PDB file of C-alpha atoms in Angstrom:
ATOM      1  CA  MET A 175     157.510  94.382  15.764  1.00  0.00           C
ATOM      2  CA  ASN A 176     154.993  91.599  16.216  1.00  0.00           C
ATOM      3  CA  LEU A 177     155.490  88.744  18.669  1.00  0.00           C
ATOM      4  CA  ARG A 178     156.823  86.292  16.088  1.00  0.00           C
ATOM      5  CA  GLU A 179     159.429  88.769  14.842  1.00  0.00           C
ATOM      6  CA  ILE A 180     160.534  89.532  18.416  1.00  0.00           C
ATOM      7  CA  ILE A 181     160.999  85.849  19.293  1.00  0.00           C
ATOM      8  CA  THR A 182     162.789  85.012  16.023  1.00  0.00           C
ATOM      9  CA  ASP A 183     165.187  87.952  16.369  1.00  0.00           C
ATOM     10  CA  ALA A 184     165.880  87.251  20.052  1.00  0.00           C
ATOM     11  CA  ILE A 185     166.726  83.594  19.396  1.00  0.00           C
ATOM     12  CA  LYS A 186     169.232  84.510  16.672  1.00  0.00           C
ATOM     13  CA  TYR A 187     170.688  87.464  18.571  1.00  0.00           C
ATOM     14  CA  PRO A 188     172.993  85.738  21.140  1.00  0.00           C
ATOM     15  CA  ILE A 189     175.129  84.224  18.365  1.00  0.00           C
ATOM     16  CA  SER A 190     175.185  87.390  16.231  1.00  0.00           C
ATOM     17  CA  ASP A 191     178.795  87.805  17.378  1.00  0.00           C
ATOM     18  CA  THR A 192     180.422  84.533  18.467  1.00  0.00           C
ATOM     19  CA  ARG A 193     183.435  86.170  20.120  1.00  0.00           C
ATOM     20  CA  LYS A 194     181.349  88.473  22.316  1.00  0.00           C
ATOM     21  CA  PHE A 195     178.960  85.632  23.138  1.00  0.00           C
ATOM     22  CA  LEU A 196     181.870  83.480  24.347  1.00  0.00           C
ATOM     23  CA  ILE A 197     183.169  86.367  26.493  1.00  0.00           C
ATOM     24  CA  PHE A 198     179.709  86.739  28.032  1.00  0.00           C
ATOM     25  CA  CYS A 199     179.647  82.965  28.620  1.00  0.00           C
ATOM     26  CA  ALA A 200     183.010  83.229  30.407  1.00  0.00           C
ATOM     27  CA  LEU A 201     181.597  85.984  32.652  1.00  0.00           C
ATOM     28  CA  ILE A 202     178.634  83.776  33.561  1.00  0.00           C
ATOM     29  CA  ILE A 203     181.028  80.950  34.441  1.00  0.00           C
ATOM     30  CA  LEU A 204     183.076  83.305  36.658  1.00  0.00           C
ATOM     31  CA  MET A 205     179.894  84.503  38.328  1.00  0.00           C
ATOM     32  CA  SER A 206     178.825  80.909  39.024  1.00  0.00           C
ATOM     33  CA  LEU A 207     182.077  79.436  40.379  1.00  0.00           C
ATOM     34  CA  SER A 208     181.289  80.281  44.005  1.00  0.00           C
ATOM     35  CA  THR A 209     178.183  78.076  43.854  1.00  0.00           C
ATOM     36  CA  VAL A 210     179.380  75.377  41.455  1.00  0.00           C
ATOM     37  CA  LEU A 211     182.836  74.491  42.813  1.00  0.00           C
ATOM     38  CA  PRO A 212     181.678  73.683  46.381  1.00  0.00           C
ATOM     39  CA  SER A 213     179.470  70.950  44.889  1.00  0.00           C
ATOM     40  CA  TYR A 214     182.666  69.379  43.542  1.00  0.00           C
ATOM     41  CA  GLY A 215     184.247  69.271  46.995  1.00  0.00           C
ATOM     42  CA  LEU A 216     185.936  72.693  47.282  1.00  0.00           C
ATOM     43  CA  LYS A 217     185.998  73.597  50.975  1.00  0.00           C
ATOM     44  CA  ASP A 218     188.887  76.041  51.299  1.00  0.00           C
ATOM     45  CA  SER A 219     187.415  79.100  53.059  1.00  0.00           C
ATOM     46  CA  THR A 220     189.945  81.556  51.575  1.00  0.00           C
ATOM     47  CA  ILE A 221     189.244  80.431  48.008  1.00  0.00           C
ATOM     48  CA  ALA A 222     185.511  80.470  48.743  1.00  0.00           C
ATOM     49  CA  LEU A 223     185.784  84.087  49.945  1.00  0.00           C
ATOM     50  CA  ILE A 224     187.721  85.118  46.829  1.00  0.00           C
ATOM     51  CA  LEU A 225     185.185  83.396  44.580  1.00  0.00           C
ATOM     52  CA  SER A 226     182.320  85.140  46.399  1.00  0.00           C
ATOM     53  CA  LEU A 227     183.997  88.504  45.778  1.00  0.00           C
ATOM     54  CA  VAL A 228     184.471  87.612  42.098  1.00  0.00           C
ATOM     55  CA  THR A 229     180.791  86.621  41.886  1.00  0.00           C
ATOM     56  CA  PHE A 230     179.743  89.931  43.439  1.00  0.00           C
ATOM     57  CA  ILE A 231     181.806  91.989  40.976  1.00  0.00           C
ATOM     58  CA  VAL A 232     180.976  89.990  37.853  1.00  0.00           C
ATOM     59  CA  LEU A 233     177.272  89.948  38.742  1.00  0.00           C
ATOM     60  CA  PHE A 234     177.091  93.722  38.287  1.00  0.00           C
ATOM     61  CA  VAL A 235     179.118  93.565  35.057  1.00  0.00           C
ATOM     62  CA  VAL A 236     176.730  90.935  33.668  1.00  0.00           C
ATOM     63  CA  LEU A 237     173.701  92.979  34.725  1.00  0.00           C
ATOM     64  CA  GLY A 238     175.189  96.140  33.209  1.00  0.00           C
ATOM     65  CA  TYR A 239     175.954  94.334  29.954  1.00  0.00           C
ATOM     66  CA  SER A 240     172.399  92.957  29.901  1.00  0.00           C
ATOM     67  CA  VAL A 241     171.054  96.500  30.247  1.00  0.00           C
ATOM     68  CA  GLU A 242     173.131  97.502  27.219  1.00  0.00           C
ATOM     69  CA  VAL A 243     171.659  94.526  25.342  1.00  0.00           C
ATOM     70  CA  LEU A 244     168.265  95.936  26.292  1.00  0.00           C
ATOM     71  CA  LYS A 245     169.263  99.335  24.925  1.00  0.00           C
ATOM     72  CA  GLY A 246     170.489  97.722  21.714  1.00  0.00           C
ATOM     73  CA  GLY A 247     167.089  96.107  21.250  1.00  0.00           C
ATOM     74  CA  ILE A 248     165.339  99.457  21.717  1.00  0.00           C
ATOM     75  CA  GLU A 249     167.633 101.172  19.216  1.00  0.00           C
ATOM     76  CA  GLY A 250     167.629  98.344  16.670  1.00  0.00           C
ATOM     77  CA  ASP A 251     171.295  97.320  16.937  1.00  0.00           C
ATOM     78  CA  GLU A 252     171.871  94.016  15.172  1.00  0.00           C
ATOM     79  CA  THR A 253     174.815  92.625  17.152  1.00  0.00           C
ATOM     80  CA  LEU A 254     175.937  92.295  20.751  1.00  0.00           C
ATOM     81  CA  PRO A 255     177.348  95.477  22.359  1.00  0.00           C
ATOM     82  CA  ASP A 256     181.049  95.939  23.046  1.00  0.00           C
ATOM     83  CA  PHE A 257     182.436  95.193  26.490  1.00  0.00           C
ATOM     84  CA  ASP A 258     183.373  98.058  28.787  1.00  0.00           C
ATOM     85  CA  TYR A 259     183.683  96.360  32.168  1.00  0.00           C
ATOM     86  CA  VAL A 260     183.966  99.477  34.348  1.00  0.00           C
ATOM     87  CA  LYS A 261     181.048 101.203  32.640  1.00  0.00           C
ATOM     88  CA  GLN A 262     178.928  98.075  32.765  1.00  0.00           C
ATOM     89  CA  PHE A 263     179.776  97.468  36.428  1.00  0.00           C
ATOM     90  CA  ILE A 264     178.443 100.959  37.268  1.00  0.00           C
ATOM     91  CA  ILE A 265     175.357 100.441  35.098  1.00  0.00           C
ATOM     92  CA  GLY A 266     174.746  97.136  36.867  1.00  0.00           C
ATOM     93  CA  ILE A 267     174.835  98.765  40.297  1.00  0.00           C
ATOM     94  CA  LYS A 268     172.378 101.452  39.194  1.00  0.00           C
ATOM     95  CA  ALA A 269     170.054  98.863  37.638  1.00  0.00           C
ATOM     96  CA  MET A 270     170.091  96.809  40.846  1.00  0.00           C
ATOM     97  CA  ILE A 271     169.239  99.885  42.933  1.00  0.00           C
ATOM     98  CA  LEU A 272     166.359 100.681  40.566  1.00  0.00           C
ATOM     99  CA  ASP A 273     164.989  97.138  40.907  1.00  0.00           C
ATOM    100  CA  ILE A 274     165.267  97.287  44.698  1.00  0.00           C
ATOM    101  CA  ILE A 275     163.317 100.574  44.765  1.00  0.00           C
ATOM    102  CA  TYR A 276     160.515  99.067  42.697  1.00  0.00           C
ATOM    103  CA  PHE A 277     160.202  96.002  44.899  1.00  0.00           C
ATOM    104  CA  ILE A 278     160.535  97.821  48.225  1.00  0.00           C
ATOM    105  CA  ILE A 279     157.317  99.713  47.471  1.00  0.00           C
ATOM    106  CA  PRO A 280     155.062  96.627  47.080  1.00  0.00           C
ATOM    107  CA  ALA A 281     156.841  94.935  50.001  1.00  0.00           C
ATOM    108  CA  VAL A 282     155.980  97.859  52.284  1.00  0.00           C
ATOM    109  CA  ILE A 283     152.370  97.890  51.053  1.00  0.00           C
ATOM    110  CA  VAL A 284     152.039  94.146  51.672  1.00  0.00           C
ATOM    111  CA  ILE A 285     153.408  94.551  55.212  1.00  0.00           C
ATOM    112  CA  ILE A 286     150.881  97.328  55.874  1.00  0.00           C
ATOM    113  CA  ILE A 287     148.035  95.150  54.535  1.00  0.00           C
ATOM    114  CA  ALA A 288     149.188  92.172  56.609  1.00  0.00           C
ATOM    115  CA  SER A 289     149.291  94.316  59.730  1.00  0.00           C
ATOM    116  CA  ALA A 290     145.943  95.972  59.063  1.00  0.00           C
ATOM    117  CA  THR A 291     144.161  92.656  58.452  1.00  0.00           C
ATOM    118  CA  GLY A 292     145.524  91.156  61.654  1.00  0.00           C
ATOM    119  CA  LEU A 293     147.872  88.623  60.079  1.00  0.00           C
ATOM    120  CA  PHE A 294     150.789  89.344  62.402  1.00  0.00           C
ATOM    121  CA  SER A 295     148.751  89.537  65.620  1.00  0.00           C
ATOM    122  CA  SER A 296     146.798  86.346  64.890  1.00  0.00           C
ATOM    123  CA  PHE A 297     149.955  84.505  63.878  1.00  0.00           C
ATOM    124  CA  THR A 298     151.650  85.584  67.104  1.00  0.00           C
ATOM    125  CA  GLU A 299     148.674  84.299  69.095  1.00  0.00           C
ATOM    126  CA  ILE A 300     148.779  80.958  67.262  1.00  0.00           C
ATOM    127  CA  VAL A 301     152.503  80.639  68.000  1.00  0.00           C
ATOM    128  CA  ASN A 302     151.904  81.407  71.687  1.00  0.00           C
ATOM    129  CA  VAL A 303     149.227  78.713  71.849  1.00  0.00           C
ATOM    130  CA  GLY A 304     151.638  76.272  70.244  1.00  0.00           C
ATOM    131  CA  ILE A 305     154.414  77.147  72.695  1.00  0.00           C
ATOM    132  CA  ASN A 306     152.071  76.744  75.664  1.00  0.00           C
ATOM    133  CA  SER A 307     150.873  73.402  74.344  1.00  0.00           C
ATOM    134  CA  LEU A 308     154.421  72.154  73.937  1.00  0.00           C
ATOM    135  CA  ALA A 309     155.222  73.372  77.464  1.00  0.00           C
ATOM    136  CA  ASN A 310     152.345  71.192  78.674  1.00  0.00           C
ATOM    137  CA  GLU A 311     153.887  68.289  76.728  1.00  0.00           C
ATOM    138  CA  THR A 312     151.200  68.313  74.056  1.00  0.00           C
ATOM    139  CA  THR A 313     152.857  67.232  70.818  1.00  0.00           C
ATOM    140  CA  ASN A 314     149.841  66.198  68.766  1.00  0.00           C
ATOM    141  CA  VAL A 315     149.449  68.733  65.945  1.00  0.00           C
ATOM    142  CA  THR A 316     145.676  68.287  65.753  1.00  0.00           C
ATOM    143  CA  THR A 317     145.337  68.952  69.478  1.00  0.00           C
ATOM    144  CA  ILE A 318     147.498  72.069  69.256  1.00  0.00           C
ATOM    145  CA  ILE A 319     145.464  73.444  66.344  1.00  0.00           C
ATOM    146  CA  ALA A 320     142.229  72.682  68.202  1.00  0.00           C
ATOM    147  CA  ALA A 321     143.493  74.757  71.126  1.00  0.00           C
ATOM    148  CA  VAL A 322     143.673  77.870  68.943  1.00  0.00           C
ATOM    149  CA  PRO A 323     140.493  79.986  69.307  1.00  0.00           C
ATOM    150  CA  LYS A 324     138.291  79.798  66.197  1.00  0.00           C
ATOM    151  CA  SER A 325     138.147  83.580  65.954  1.00  0.00           C
ATOM    152  CA  THR A 326     141.945  83.749  65.877  1.00  0.00           C
ATOM    153  CA  MET A 327     142.189  81.008  63.250  1.00  0.00           C
ATOM    154  CA  ASN A 328     139.521  82.685  61.104  1.00  0.00           C
ATOM    155  CA  THR A 329     141.305  86.033  61.360  1.00  0.00           C
ATOM    156  CA  PHE A 330     144.598  84.418  60.407  1.00  0.00           C
ATOM    157  CA  THR A 331     143.112  82.517  57.439  1.00  0.00           C
ATOM    158  CA  ASN A 332     141.246  85.537  56.067  1.00  0.00           C
ATOM    159  CA  ALA A 333     144.197  87.880  56.591  1.00  0.00           C
ATOM    160  CA  LEU A 334     146.580  85.428  54.922  1.00  0.00           C
ATOM    161  CA  SER A 335     144.273  85.075  51.897  1.00  0.00           C
ATOM    162  CA  VAL A 336     143.901  88.842  51.487  1.00  0.00           C
ATOM    163  CA  THR A 337     147.638  89.405  51.902  1.00  0.00           C
ATOM    164  CA  ILE A 338     148.582  86.725  49.351  1.00  0.00           C
ATOM    165  CA  VAL A 339     146.125  88.053  46.750  1.00  0.00           C
ATOM    166  CA  ALA A 340     147.345  91.619  47.314  1.00  0.00           C
ATOM    167  CA  ALA A 341     150.974  90.494  47.082  1.00  0.00           C
ATOM    168  CA  ILE A 342     150.378  88.721  43.768  1.00  0.00           C
ATOM    169  CA  ILE A 343     148.548  91.699  42.256  1.00  0.00           C
ATOM    170  CA  LEU A 344     151.187  94.162  43.464  1.00  0.00           C
ATOM    171  CA  PHE A 345     154.026  91.911  42.236  1.00  0.00           C
ATOM    172  CA  ILE A 346     152.521  91.790  38.740  1.00  0.00           C
ATOM    173  CA  ILE A 347     151.891  95.549  38.621  1.00  0.00           C
ATOM    174  CA  PHE A 348     155.320  96.528  39.911  1.00  0.00           C
ATOM    175  CA  SER A 349     157.067  93.919  37.748  1.00  0.00           C
ATOM    176  CA  LEU A 350     155.578  95.595  34.682  1.00  0.00           C
ATOM    177  CA  LEU A 351     156.541  99.021  36.007  1.00  0.00           C
ATOM    178  CA  SER A 352     160.076  97.874  36.833  1.00  0.00           C
ATOM    179  CA  PHE A 353     160.549  96.427  33.333  1.00  0.00           C
ATOM    180  CA  THR A 354     159.540  99.744  31.786  1.00  0.00           C
ATOM    181  CA  ALA A 355     161.660 101.661  34.297  1.00  0.00           C
ATOM    182  CA  LEU A 356     164.689  99.549  33.380  1.00  0.00           C
ATOM    183  CA  VAL A 357     164.005 100.201  29.704  1.00  0.00           C
ATOM    184  CA  ARG A 358     163.876 103.973  30.293  1.00  0.00           C
ATOM    185  CA  PHE A 359     167.083 103.721  32.318  1.00  0.00           C
ATOM    186  CA  ALA A 360     168.755 101.815  29.465  1.00  0.00           C
ATOM    187  CA  LYS A 361     167.441 104.183  26.788  1.00  0.00           C
ATOM    188  CA  PHE A 362     168.351 107.463  28.483  1.00  0.00           C
ATOM    189  CA  GLU A 363     171.214 106.181  30.692  1.00  0.00           C
ATOM    190  CA  SER A 364     169.652 107.954  33.653  1.00  0.00           C
ATOM    191  CA  GLY A 365     168.350 106.449  36.866  1.00  0.00           C
ATOM    192  CA  THR A 366     166.002 109.417  37.253  1.00  0.00           C
ATOM    193  CA  GLU A 367     164.236 108.417  34.037  1.00  0.00           C
ATOM    194  CA  GLY A 368     163.507 105.048  35.609  1.00  0.00           C
ATOM    195  CA  LEU A 369     161.534 106.791  38.371  1.00  0.00           C
ATOM    196  CA  ARG A 370     159.329 108.981  36.199  1.00  0.00           C
ATOM    197  CA  PHE A 371     156.091 107.082  36.791  1.00  0.00           C
ATOM    198  CA  MET A 372     153.913 109.152  34.439  1.00  0.00           C
ATOM    199  CA  GLU A 373     156.370 108.671  31.578  1.00  0.00           C
ATOM    200  CA  ILE A 374     156.586 104.958  32.395  1.00  0.00           C
ATOM    201  CA  LEU A 375     152.808 104.622  32.166  1.00  0.00           C
ATOM    202  CA  LYS A 376     152.846 106.638  28.938  1.00  0.00           C
ATOM    203  CA  ASP A 377     155.429 104.256  27.413  1.00  0.00           C
ATOM    204  CA  MET A 378     153.326 101.241  28.423  1.00  0.00           C
ATOM    205  CA  LYS A 379     150.217 102.839  26.923  1.00  0.00           C
ATOM    206  CA  ASN A 380     152.073 103.534  23.651  1.00  0.00           C
ATOM    207  CA  ILE A 381     152.942  99.857  23.311  1.00  0.00           C
ATOM    208  CA  GLY A 382     149.681  98.496  24.694  1.00  0.00           C
ATOM    209  CA  PHE A 383     149.231  96.890  28.108  1.00  0.00           C
ATOM    210  CA  ILE A 384     147.795  93.701  26.600  1.00  0.00           C
ATOM    211  CA  LYS A 385     150.669  93.373  24.124  1.00  0.00           C
ATOM    212  CA  ILE A 386     153.211  93.805  26.921  1.00  0.00           C
ATOM    213  CA  ILE A 387     151.569  91.177  29.137  1.00  0.00           C
ATOM    214  CA  ILE A 388     151.084  88.598  26.346  1.00  0.00           C
ATOM    215  CA  THR A 389     154.609  89.094  24.994  1.00  0.00           C
ATOM    216  CA  LEU A 390     156.188  88.785  28.444  1.00  0.00           C
ATOM    217  CA  ILE A 391     154.192  85.613  29.161  1.00  0.00           C
ATOM    218  CA  VAL A 392     155.331  84.013  25.885  1.00  0.00           C
ATOM    219  CA  ILE A 393     158.932  85.146  26.417  1.00  0.00           C
ATOM    220  CA  TYR A 394     159.029  83.626  29.891  1.00  0.00           C
ATOM    221  CA  ILE A 395     157.407  80.375  28.763  1.00  0.00           C
ATOM    222  CA  ILE A 396     160.117  80.004  26.105  1.00  0.00           C
ATOM    223  CA  ALA A 397     162.808  80.919  28.661  1.00  0.00           C
ATOM    224  CA  LEU A 398     161.439  78.314  31.110  1.00  0.00           C
ATOM    225  CA  ALA A 399     161.539  75.700  28.330  1.00  0.00           C
ATOM    226  CA  MET A 400     165.176  76.623  27.722  1.00  0.00           C
ATOM    227  CA  VAL A 401     165.911  76.356  31.446  1.00  0.00           C
ATOM    228  CA  PHE A 402     164.310  72.898  31.476  1.00  0.00           C
ATOM    229  CA  VAL A 403     166.637  71.782  28.675  1.00  0.00           C
ATOM    230  CA  ILE A 404     169.588  73.275  30.582  1.00  0.00           C
ATOM    231  CA  GLY A 405     168.510  71.268  33.621  1.00  0.00           C
ATOM    232  CA  LEU A 406     168.547  68.069  31.563  1.00  0.00           C
ATOM    233  CA  ILE A 407     172.022  68.894  30.278  1.00  0.00           C
ATOM    234  CA  GLY A 408     173.099  69.510  33.876  1.00  0.00           C
ATOM    235  CA  LEU A 409     172.323  65.865  34.668  1.00  0.00           C
ATOM    236  CA  ILE A 410     175.300  64.773  32.563  1.00  0.00           C
ATOM    237  CA  PRO A 411     177.959  63.702  35.111  1.00  0.00           C
ATOM    238  CA  TYR A 412     180.798  66.144  35.816  1.00  0.00           C
ATOM    239  CA  VAL A 413     180.583  68.290  32.671  1.00  0.00           C
ATOM    240  CA  GLY A 414     176.826  68.795  32.442  1.00  0.00           C
ATOM    241  CA  VAL A 415     176.674  71.660  34.923  1.00  0.00           C
ATOM    242  CA  PHE A 416     179.459  73.574  33.183  1.00  0.00           C
ATOM    243  CA  ILE A 417     177.969  73.035  29.717  1.00  0.00           C
ATOM    244  CA  GLY A 418     174.591  74.259  30.937  1.00  0.00           C
ATOM    245  CA  ILE A 419     176.067  77.330  32.633  1.00  0.00           C
ATOM    246  CA  PHE A 420     178.607  78.096  29.903  1.00  0.00           C
ATOM    247  CA  VAL A 421     176.155  77.992  26.990  1.00  0.00           C
ATOM    248  CA  GLY A 422     172.586  77.689  28.251  1.00  0.00           C
ATOM    249  CA  VAL A 423     172.375  80.374  30.936  1.00  0.00           C
ATOM    250  CA  PRO A 424     174.089  83.120  28.853  1.00  0.00           C
ATOM    251  CA  PHE A 425     171.823  82.308  25.910  1.00  0.00           C
ATOM    252  CA  VAL A 426     168.680  82.601  28.061  1.00  0.00           C
ATOM    253  CA  VAL A 427     169.828  85.907  29.623  1.00  0.00           C
ATOM    254  CA  LEU A 428     170.594  87.486  26.249  1.00  0.00           C
ATOM    255  CA  PHE A 429     167.345  86.130  24.787  1.00  0.00           C
ATOM    256  CA  LEU A 430     165.286  87.679  27.596  1.00  0.00           C
ATOM    257  CA  TYR A 431     166.886  91.130  27.528  1.00  0.00           C
ATOM    258  CA  ARG A 432     166.875  91.289  23.729  1.00  0.00           C
ATOM    259  CA  SER A 433     163.188  90.315  23.633  1.00  0.00           C
ATOM    260  CA  ILE A 434     162.227  92.973  26.166  1.00  0.00           C
ATOM    261  CA  GLY A 435     164.264  95.614  24.318  1.00  0.00           C
ATOM    262  CA  LEU A 436     162.531  94.806  21.028  1.00  0.00           C
ATOM    263  CA  LEU A 437     159.130  94.841  22.741  1.00  0.00           C
ATOM    264  CA  TYR A 438     159.644  98.332  24.144  1.00  0.00           C
ATOM    265  CA  ALA A 439     161.201  99.718  20.940  1.00  0.00           C
ATOM    266  CA  ASP A 440     157.699 100.731  19.800  1.00  0.00           C
ATOM    267  CA  ALA A 441     157.502 103.200  22.708  1.00  0.00           C
ATOM    268  CA  TYR A 442     160.229 105.353  21.179  1.00  0.00           C
TER     269      TYR A 442
END
């Protein structure tokens, strides 16, 4: 499918089955109660604990259902999948573990780079200088910074720049890999498939790296525009937040996962 067809299909998809869409909306509301209700004055600790537990459980169900939406996009299903809460809860846990694995790797690499470039040691030295200055009752920020040796400041600045650039590059690379890994997991219903790096790269090559990047950029720009509209709706007193969460957030989630599923359908 081309980009226009993917976007058009994904926008229509959430309301392909009104009943299932409303159930998904209800799940999103349940998942959000622990953060929304306190803003309306709820302070009971017992209720807050129960709501947090509900959020934790429903989060995995929502994630698992989203993975099945992804699978439906790959396989060309026209309507929302059926609900199987236990199955989708398990799928959600597996999907979360897969995501964590893919973002632990770049995190570890970034830590190694930061350490190797002297970011941690120079930062520690800067902090020590600041503490000593404060102990000597020096509170002027300019004076404290001036007390830091130029070599230390240069090391810190250079190390920070290198680390940030490396982090951005690694985040982009592993985000693309994690998307494809999640797609393989959804397609084959196997976490092992999501870790087969050579097959993941092969799938990306079949689709086209440029097509994947451009499509994801467009998808996320549209999603951000939707989120902006949801934010405006949320400004409506009392009911705005619930309207935004009940309709807007579920729509955006289904739009994103459907779009990604359709994008990767060409790999299979």
